[in-house]
Amino acid sequence: MVWPIMLHLILLDCAIELIPRELRSLKQIQQFCSRRKKQPNSVLLDQTYHGTAMLRLPDQERRGRPDITYLTLMSVLETPLCKAGLLSVHLHLQDGRIIEVQPHVRLPRNYDRFVGLLEQLLETGRVPPKGEPLLRILDTDLANLISSLKRDHSDALTILASENGDLIGPRDLPSIFPSSPTTPIVFGVGAFPHGDLVSSAASLFDRKVALDPDVMMAWHVCSEAVWLYSYSLNVSSDMSIGSTSG
Ligand SMILES: C[S@@+](CC[C@H](N)C(=O)[O-])C[C@H]1O[C@@H](n2cnc3c(N)ncnc32)[C@H](O)[C@@H]1O
């Protein structure tokens, strides 16, 4: 039986972009890109390598951290929930674009190869260039994406993970899940290093919850949500629902 996807994870304001125009002519950027044998407009901005140049950018503390998205994807893809077809994942970039991640994508284990995939994606709109896209930029915005994920369920729940939300321990998170297991949940988590969401994303969510009084890493928040949701559905690694074998 094909089960409808029920947990929709959206990584919000992902710190992913190609090197912006205002930095491309800088000597340090040119040197970095020539070592990679690429043009600056085809290279991902990365705080690890471009930190000094990034000091010139507005909002620089929120940008150039593709590793946050990488670690988060690594922690939620290939989980039992994902393998059971019950998880969807989308990336919302700081410029508003939306990327669909095929849940069965097996991402490279090597971070540099992941960066190469994102560069290709941002340049061409999809990866791979031909055949079934594993990652692709959708022609939609965040508000429309959320509406389509709710799939006409008036009781669909949208939850924003936020350190400023209502403090609810991770163990109690399932208590706010909808009572029907087929009701979709849209779960938003920021995938940027510092500060608050700058996009209007927060206003699109019904509930704002903090899972800890301290700031958490995005990949920890996502892992907790995915695993707690799996336990609430009793999804086990044999990819069935309702199994009690753990
Ligand atoms: C590292 S935080 C973002 C930056 C953070 N405001 C800071 O200044 O360091 C990444 C995301 O994780 C989620 N998050 C962080 N702490 C959380 C908490 N205690 N409870 C729930 N979600 C949290 C939020 O969605 C947040 O946008």
mmCIF file of C-alpha atoms and ligand atoms in Angstrom:
data_model
loop_
_atom_site.group_PDB
_atom_site.id
_atom_site.type_symbol
_atom_site.label_atom_id
_atom_site.label_comp_id
_atom_site.label_asym_id
_atom_site.label_seq_id
_atom_site.Cartn_x
_atom_site.Cartn_y
_atom_site.Cartn_z
ATOM 1 C CA MET A 1 0.000 0.000 0.000
ATOM 2 C CA VAL A 2 1.215 3.504 -0.783
ATOM 3 C CA TRP A 3 0.987 5.679 2.322
ATOM 4 C CA PRO A 4 0.601 9.428 1.899
ATOM 5 C CA ILE A 5 3.606 11.400 3.050
ATOM 6 C CA MET A 6 2.703 12.779 6.441
ATOM 7 C CA LEU A 7 5.717 14.592 7.860
ATOM 8 C CA HIS A 8 6.854 17.430 5.646
ATOM 9 C CA LEU A 9 10.131 18.946 6.727
ATOM 10 C CA ILE A 10 11.051 22.381 5.388
ATOM 11 C CA LEU A 11 14.510 23.782 6.058
ATOM 12 C CA LEU A 12 13.936 27.536 6.192
ATOM 13 C CA ASP A 13 16.212 30.390 5.077
ATOM 14 C CA CYS A 14 18.937 27.887 4.135
ATOM 15 C CA ALA A 15 22.354 29.571 4.045
ATOM 16 C CA ILE A 16 22.971 28.400 0.469
ATOM 17 C CA GLU A 17 23.829 30.691 -2.444
ATOM 18 C CA LEU A 18 26.393 31.138 -5.208
ATOM 19 C CA ILE A 19 29.086 33.740 -4.527
ATOM 20 C CA PRO A 20 27.230 37.058 -4.844
ATOM 21 C CA ARG A 21 28.186 39.585 -7.500
ATOM 22 C CA GLU A 22 29.712 42.085 -5.044
ATOM 23 C CA LEU A 23 32.429 39.593 -3.987
ATOM 24 C CA ARG A 24 33.266 38.011 -7.338
ATOM 25 C CA SER A 25 36.057 40.370 -8.372
ATOM 26 C CA LEU A 26 37.940 40.168 -5.050
ATOM 27 C CA LYS A 27 41.422 38.695 -5.375
ATOM 28 C CA GLN A 28 40.925 36.093 -2.644
ATOM 29 C CA ILE A 29 37.693 34.911 -4.276
ATOM 30 C CA GLN A 30 39.285 34.783 -7.737
ATOM 31 C CA GLN A 31 42.181 32.747 -6.348
ATOM 32 C CA PHE A 32 39.869 30.317 -4.551
ATOM 33 C CA CYS A 33 37.773 29.824 -7.670
ATOM 34 C CA SER A 34 40.731 29.369 -9.975
ATOM 35 C CA ARG A 35 42.031 26.615 -7.657
ATOM 36 C CA ARG A 36 38.648 24.966 -8.173
ATOM 37 C CA LYS A 37 38.830 25.710 -11.910
ATOM 38 C CA LYS A 38 35.446 27.430 -11.810
ATOM 39 C CA GLN A 39 34.061 30.899 -12.338
ATOM 40 C CA PRO A 40 33.014 32.729 -9.121
ATOM 41 C CA ASN A 41 29.388 32.821 -10.266
ATOM 42 C CA SER A 42 29.389 28.987 -10.277
ATOM 43 C CA VAL A 43 30.867 28.508 -6.804
ATOM 44 C CA LEU A 44 28.946 28.147 -3.551
ATOM 45 C CA LEU A 45 29.529 30.797 -0.897
ATOM 46 C CA ASP A 46 31.151 29.121 2.081
ATOM 47 C CA GLN A 47 32.031 30.902 5.290
ATOM 48 C CA THR A 48 34.924 28.491 5.901
ATOM 49 C CA TYR A 49 36.744 29.725 2.800
ATOM 50 C CA HIS A 50 35.233 33.155 2.169
ATOM 51 C CA GLY A 51 34.806 34.434 5.717
ATOM 52 C CA THR A 52 36.996 37.531 5.278
ATOM 53 C CA ALA A 53 35.358 38.512 2.005
ATOM 54 C CA MET A 54 31.932 37.886 3.525
ATOM 55 C CA LEU A 55 32.506 40.651 6.097
ATOM 56 C CA ARG A 56 31.446 43.017 3.282
ATOM 57 C CA LEU A 57 28.049 41.373 2.908
ATOM 58 C CA PRO A 58 24.852 42.465 4.615
ATOM 59 C CA ASP A 59 23.533 39.717 6.905
ATOM 60 C CA GLN A 60 26.886 37.943 6.585
ATOM 61 C CA GLU A 61 26.340 36.084 9.880
ATOM 62 C CA ARG A 62 23.358 34.254 8.370
ATOM 63 C CA ARG A 63 24.951 33.292 5.027
ATOM 64 C CA GLY A 64 27.477 30.893 3.534
ATOM 65 C CA ARG A 65 26.779 27.784 5.623
ATOM 66 C CA PRO A 66 25.731 24.976 3.247
ATOM 67 C CA ASP A 67 27.121 22.494 5.786
ATOM 68 C CA ILE A 68 24.059 23.121 8.013
ATOM 69 C CA THR A 69 21.752 21.882 5.269
ATOM 70 C CA TYR A 70 24.139 19.025 4.468
ATOM 71 C CA LEU A 71 24.284 17.744 8.060
ATOM 72 C CA THR A 72 20.525 18.100 8.421
ATOM 73 C CA LEU A 73 19.814 16.177 5.238
ATOM 74 C CA MET A 74 22.276 13.478 6.272
ATOM 75 C CA SER A 75 20.455 13.119 9.583
ATOM 76 C CA VAL A 76 16.929 12.746 8.155
ATOM 77 C CA LEU A 77 17.310 11.043 4.777
ATOM 78 C CA GLU A 78 17.632 7.259 4.802
ATOM 79 C CA THR A 79 15.891 7.044 8.191
ATOM 80 C CA PRO A 80 13.158 4.396 8.556
ATOM 81 C CA LEU A 81 10.509 7.135 8.229
ATOM 82 C CA CYS A 82 12.057 8.357 5.008
ATOM 83 C CA LYS A 83 12.486 4.842 3.613
ATOM 84 C CA ALA A 84 8.824 4.150 4.408
ATOM 85 C CA GLY A 85 7.871 7.088 2.159
ATOM 86 C CA LEU A 86 6.425 9.079 5.069
ATOM 87 C CA LEU A 87 8.816 12.032 4.956
ATOM 88 C CA SER A 88 9.171 14.828 2.427
ATOM 89 C CA VAL A 89 11.963 17.382 2.526
ATOM 90 C CA HIS A 90 12.134 20.834 0.954
ATOM 91 C CA LEU A 91 14.739 23.564 1.189
ATOM 92 C CA HIS A 92 13.680 27.202 1.310
ATOM 93 C CA LEU A 93 16.531 29.519 0.348
ATOM 94 C CA GLN A 94 17.072 33.049 1.647
ATOM 95 C CA ASP A 95 16.110 34.427 -1.793
ATOM 96 C CA GLY A 96 12.766 32.602 -1.534
ATOM 97 C CA ARG A 97 13.463 29.758 -3.967
ATOM 98 C CA ILE A 98 12.231 26.292 -3.045
ATOM 99 C CA ILE A 99 14.165 23.084 -3.679
ATOM 100 C CA GLU A 100 12.470 19.717 -3.671
ATOM 101 C CA VAL A 101 14.600 16.839 -2.374
ATOM 102 C CA GLN A 102 13.581 13.386 -3.552
ATOM 103 C CA PRO A 103 13.260 11.365 -0.338
ATOM 104 C CA HIS A 104 15.088 8.408 -1.871
ATOM 105 C CA VAL A 105 18.110 10.491 -2.897
ATOM 106 C CA ARG A 106 21.354 9.023 -1.571
ATOM 107 C CA LEU A 107 23.496 12.093 -1.028
ATOM 108 C CA PRO A 108 27.265 11.938 -1.407
ATOM 109 C CA ARG A 109 28.955 11.090 1.884
ATOM 110 C CA ASN A 110 31.652 13.578 0.994
ATOM 111 C CA TYR A 111 30.835 17.242 1.719
ATOM 112 C CA ASP A 112 32.810 18.588 -1.247
ATOM 113 C CA ARG A 113 30.790 16.407 -3.591
ATOM 114 C CA PHE A 114 27.567 17.695 -1.986
ATOM 115 C CA VAL A 115 28.776 21.254 -2.648
ATOM 116 C CA GLY A 116 29.374 20.315 -6.290
ATOM 117 C CA LEU A 117 25.782 19.020 -6.543
ATOM 118 C CA LEU A 118 24.356 22.231 -5.094
ATOM 119 C CA GLU A 119 26.429 24.331 -7.489
ATOM 120 C CA GLN A 120 25.031 22.351 -10.400
ATOM 121 C CA LEU A 121 21.518 22.656 -8.974
ATOM 122 C CA LEU A 122 21.690 26.436 -8.539
ATOM 123 C CA GLU A 123 23.064 26.855 -12.048
ATOM 124 C CA THR A 124 20.786 24.492 -13.942
ATOM 125 C CA GLY A 125 17.729 24.181 -11.700
ATOM 126 C CA ARG A 126 17.987 20.432 -11.301
ATOM 127 C CA VAL A 127 20.315 17.533 -10.514
ATOM 128 C CA PRO A 128 21.023 15.391 -12.415
ATOM 129 C CA PRO A 129 20.621 17.424 -15.603
ATOM 130 C CA LYS A 130 18.714 14.568 -17.302
ATOM 131 C CA GLY A 131 16.402 11.841 -16.074
ATOM 132 C CA GLU A 132 14.480 11.883 -12.817
ATOM 133 C CA PRO A 133 15.518 14.946 -10.791
ATOM 134 C CA LEU A 134 16.854 14.104 -7.336
ATOM 135 C CA LEU A 135 17.024 17.783 -6.408
ATOM 136 C CA ARG A 136 15.156 20.462 -8.332
ATOM 137 C CA ILE A 137 14.117 24.070 -7.961
ATOM 138 C CA LEU A 138 10.335 24.343 -7.916
ATOM 139 C CA ASP A 139 8.315 27.104 -9.494
ATOM 140 C CA THR A 140 6.576 28.011 -6.241
ATOM 141 C CA ASP A 141 7.021 30.043 -3.087
ATOM 142 C CA LEU A 142 6.929 29.068 0.569
ATOM 143 C CA ALA A 143 3.283 29.992 1.177
ATOM 144 C CA ASN A 144 2.096 27.965 -1.816
ATOM 145 C CA LEU A 145 4.367 25.067 -0.909
ATOM 146 C CA ILE A 146 2.908 24.898 2.595
ATOM 147 C CA SER A 147 -0.652 25.034 1.248
ATOM 148 C CA SER A 148 0.049 22.225 -1.192
ATOM 149 C CA LEU A 149 1.671 20.076 1.509
ATOM 150 C CA LYS A 150 -1.418 20.459 3.686
ATOM 151 C CA ARG A 151 -3.340 18.799 0.840
ATOM 152 C CA ASP A 152 -6.758 20.206 1.736
ATOM 153 C CA HIS A 153 -6.574 18.786 5.274
ATOM 154 C CA SER A 154 -8.202 21.513 7.327
ATOM 155 C CA ASP A 155 -6.669 19.925 10.431
ATOM 156 C CA ALA A 156 -3.115 19.808 9.004
ATOM 157 C CA LEU A 157 -0.655 21.178 11.537
ATOM 158 C CA THR A 158 2.198 23.542 10.779
ATOM 159 C CA ILE A 159 4.906 23.686 13.439
ATOM 160 C CA LEU A 160 7.864 26.060 13.502
ATOM 161 C CA ALA A 161 10.820 24.987 15.624
ATOM 162 C CA SER A 162 12.168 28.065 17.329
ATOM 163 C CA GLU A 163 14.172 28.804 20.444
ATOM 164 C CA ASN A 164 11.575 31.538 21.109
ATOM 165 C CA GLY A 165 8.609 29.201 20.844
ATOM 166 C CA ASP A 166 6.524 27.585 23.586
ATOM 167 C CA LEU A 167 8.879 25.380 25.525
ATOM 168 C CA ILE A 168 7.782 21.825 25.102
ATOM 169 C CA GLY A 169 10.195 19.029 25.908
ATOM 170 C CA PRO A 170 11.018 16.684 23.047
ATOM 171 C CA ARG A 171 9.200 13.888 24.824
ATOM 172 C CA ASP A 172 6.042 15.980 24.776
ATOM 173 C CA LEU A 173 6.286 16.953 21.132
ATOM 174 C CA PRO A 174 4.138 13.977 20.028
ATOM 175 C CA SER A 175 1.338 15.240 22.269
ATOM 176 C CA ILE A 176 0.734 18.089 19.810
ATOM 177 C CA PHE A 177 0.784 15.834 16.742
ATOM 178 C CA PRO A 178 -2.663 15.492 15.140
ATOM 179 C CA SER A 179 -4.624 12.512 16.461
ATOM 180 C CA SER A 180 -5.110 11.037 12.993
ATOM 181 C CA PRO A 181 -1.859 9.574 11.670
ATOM 182 C CA THR A 182 -2.846 10.506 8.129
ATOM 183 C CA THR A 183 -3.096 14.220 8.901
ATOM 184 C CA PRO A 184 -0.073 16.010 7.454
ATOM 185 C CA ILE A 185 2.366 17.886 9.651
ATOM 186 C CA VAL A 186 4.554 20.600 8.145
ATOM 187 C CA PHE A 187 7.619 21.107 10.335
ATOM 188 C CA GLY A 188 9.847 24.139 9.691
ATOM 189 C CA VAL A 189 13.397 24.518 10.985
ATOM 190 C CA GLY A 190 15.868 27.317 10.252
ATOM 191 C CA ALA A 191 19.008 26.193 8.393
ATOM 192 C CA PHE A 192 21.146 29.277 8.999
ATOM 193 C CA PRO A 193 23.808 29.837 11.670
ATOM 194 C CA HIS A 194 22.713 32.905 13.645
ATOM 195 C CA GLY A 195 19.808 35.227 14.226
ATOM 196 C CA ASP A 196 16.130 34.866 13.455
ATOM 197 C CA LEU A 197 14.208 34.024 10.331
ATOM 198 C CA VAL A 198 14.254 37.129 8.167
ATOM 199 C CA SER A 199 11.768 35.842 5.680
ATOM 200 C CA SER A 200 8.079 36.074 6.522
ATOM 201 C CA ALA A 201 8.158 32.311 7.068
ATOM 202 C CA ALA A 202 7.256 32.475 10.758
ATOM 203 C CA SER A 203 3.800 33.885 10.020
ATOM 204 C CA LEU A 204 2.936 30.803 7.933
ATOM 205 C CA PHE A 205 3.082 28.375 10.884
ATOM 206 C CA ASP A 206 0.315 27.651 13.442
ATOM 207 C CA ARG A 207 2.548 26.658 16.352
ATOM 208 C CA LYS A 208 5.995 27.797 17.444
ATOM 209 C CA VAL A 209 7.745 25.296 19.697
ATOM 210 C CA ALA A 210 11.080 25.261 21.508
ATOM 211 C CA LEU A 211 12.438 21.795 22.232
ATOM 212 C CA ASP A 212 15.038 23.064 24.679
ATOM 213 C CA PRO A 213 15.651 26.323 26.568
ATOM 214 C CA ASP A 214 19.026 26.613 24.782
ATOM 215 C CA VAL A 215 19.704 27.115 21.100
ATOM 216 C CA MET A 216 19.934 23.786 19.321
ATOM 217 C CA MET A 217 21.597 22.771 16.086
ATOM 218 C CA ALA A 218 19.174 22.495 13.172
ATOM 219 C CA TRP A 219 20.164 18.863 12.544
ATOM 220 C CA HIS A 220 19.452 17.917 16.168
ATOM 221 C CA VAL A 221 16.008 19.519 15.993
ATOM 222 C CA CYS A 222 15.203 17.728 12.730
ATOM 223 C CA SER A 223 16.484 14.397 14.004
ATOM 224 C CA GLU A 224 14.364 14.670 17.116
ATOM 225 C CA ALA A 225 11.249 15.533 15.124
ATOM 226 C CA VAL A 226 11.766 12.729 12.616
ATOM 227 C CA TRP A 227 12.478 10.059 15.227
ATOM 228 C CA LEU A 228 9.694 11.152 17.592
ATOM 229 C CA TYR A 229 7.275 11.144 14.710
ATOM 230 C CA SER A 230 8.482 7.662 13.669
ATOM 231 C CA TYR A 231 7.947 6.360 17.189
ATOM 232 C CA SER A 232 4.468 7.894 17.310
ATOM 233 C CA LEU A 233 3.580 5.984 14.131
ATOM 234 C CA ASN A 234 5.517 2.921 15.212
ATOM 235 C CA VAL A 235 7.542 2.976 12.024
ATOM 236 C CA SER A 236 10.426 0.578 12.385
ATOM 237 C CA SER A 237 13.473 -0.129 10.309
ATOM 238 C CA ASP A 238 11.641 -2.960 8.528
ATOM 239 C CA MET A 239 9.772 -0.060 6.860
ATOM 240 C CA SER A 240 6.341 -1.116 8.033
ATOM 241 C CA ILE A 241 3.837 0.868 10.043
ATOM 242 C CA GLY A 242 2.506 -0.555 13.243
ATOM 243 C CA SER A 243 5.308 -3.050 13.750
ATOM 244 C CA THR A 244 6.161 -3.458 17.402
ATOM 245 C CA SER A 245 9.519 -5.025 16.736
ATOM 246 C CA GLY A 246 11.201 -1.617 17.274
HETATM 247 C C1 LIG B 1 21.147 27.411 15.141
HETATM 248 S S1 LIG B 1 19.510 27.862 15.011
HETATM 249 C C2 LIG B 1 19.472 29.433 14.240
HETATM 250 C C3 LIG B 1 20.239 30.490 14.839
HETATM 251 C C4 LIG B 1 20.052 30.850 16.283
HETATM 252 N N1 LIG B 1 18.937 31.764 16.457
HETATM 253 C C5 LIG B 1 21.330 31.495 16.753
HETATM 254 O O1 LIG B 1 21.370 32.732 16.812
HETATM 255 O O2 LIG B 1 22.315 30.762 16.946
HETATM 256 C C6 LIG B 1 18.808 26.949 13.714
HETATM 257 C C7 LIG B 1 17.368 26.595 13.869
HETATM 258 O O3 LIG B 1 17.219 25.546 14.811
HETATM 259 C C8 LIG B 1 15.959 25.653 15.421
HETATM 260 N N2 LIG B 1 16.184 25.745 16.863
HETATM 261 C C9 LIG B 1 17.268 26.225 17.496
HETATM 262 N N3 LIG B 1 17.129 26.116 18.824
HETATM 263 C C10 LIG B 1 15.930 25.541 19.034
HETATM 264 C C11 LIG B 1 15.221 25.156 20.189
HETATM 265 N N4 LIG B 1 15.692 25.340 21.409
HETATM 266 N N5 LIG B 1 14.023 24.567 20.032
HETATM 267 C C12 LIG B 1 13.497 24.378 18.805
HETATM 268 N N6 LIG B 1 14.139 24.719 17.675
HETATM 269 C C13 LIG B 1 15.336 25.300 17.782
HETATM 270 C C14 LIG B 1 15.246 26.863 14.872
HETATM 271 O O4 LIG B 1 14.379 26.463 13.841
HETATM 272 C C15 LIG B 1 16.425 27.672 14.349
HETATM 273 O O5 LIG B 1 16.022 28.534 13.299
#
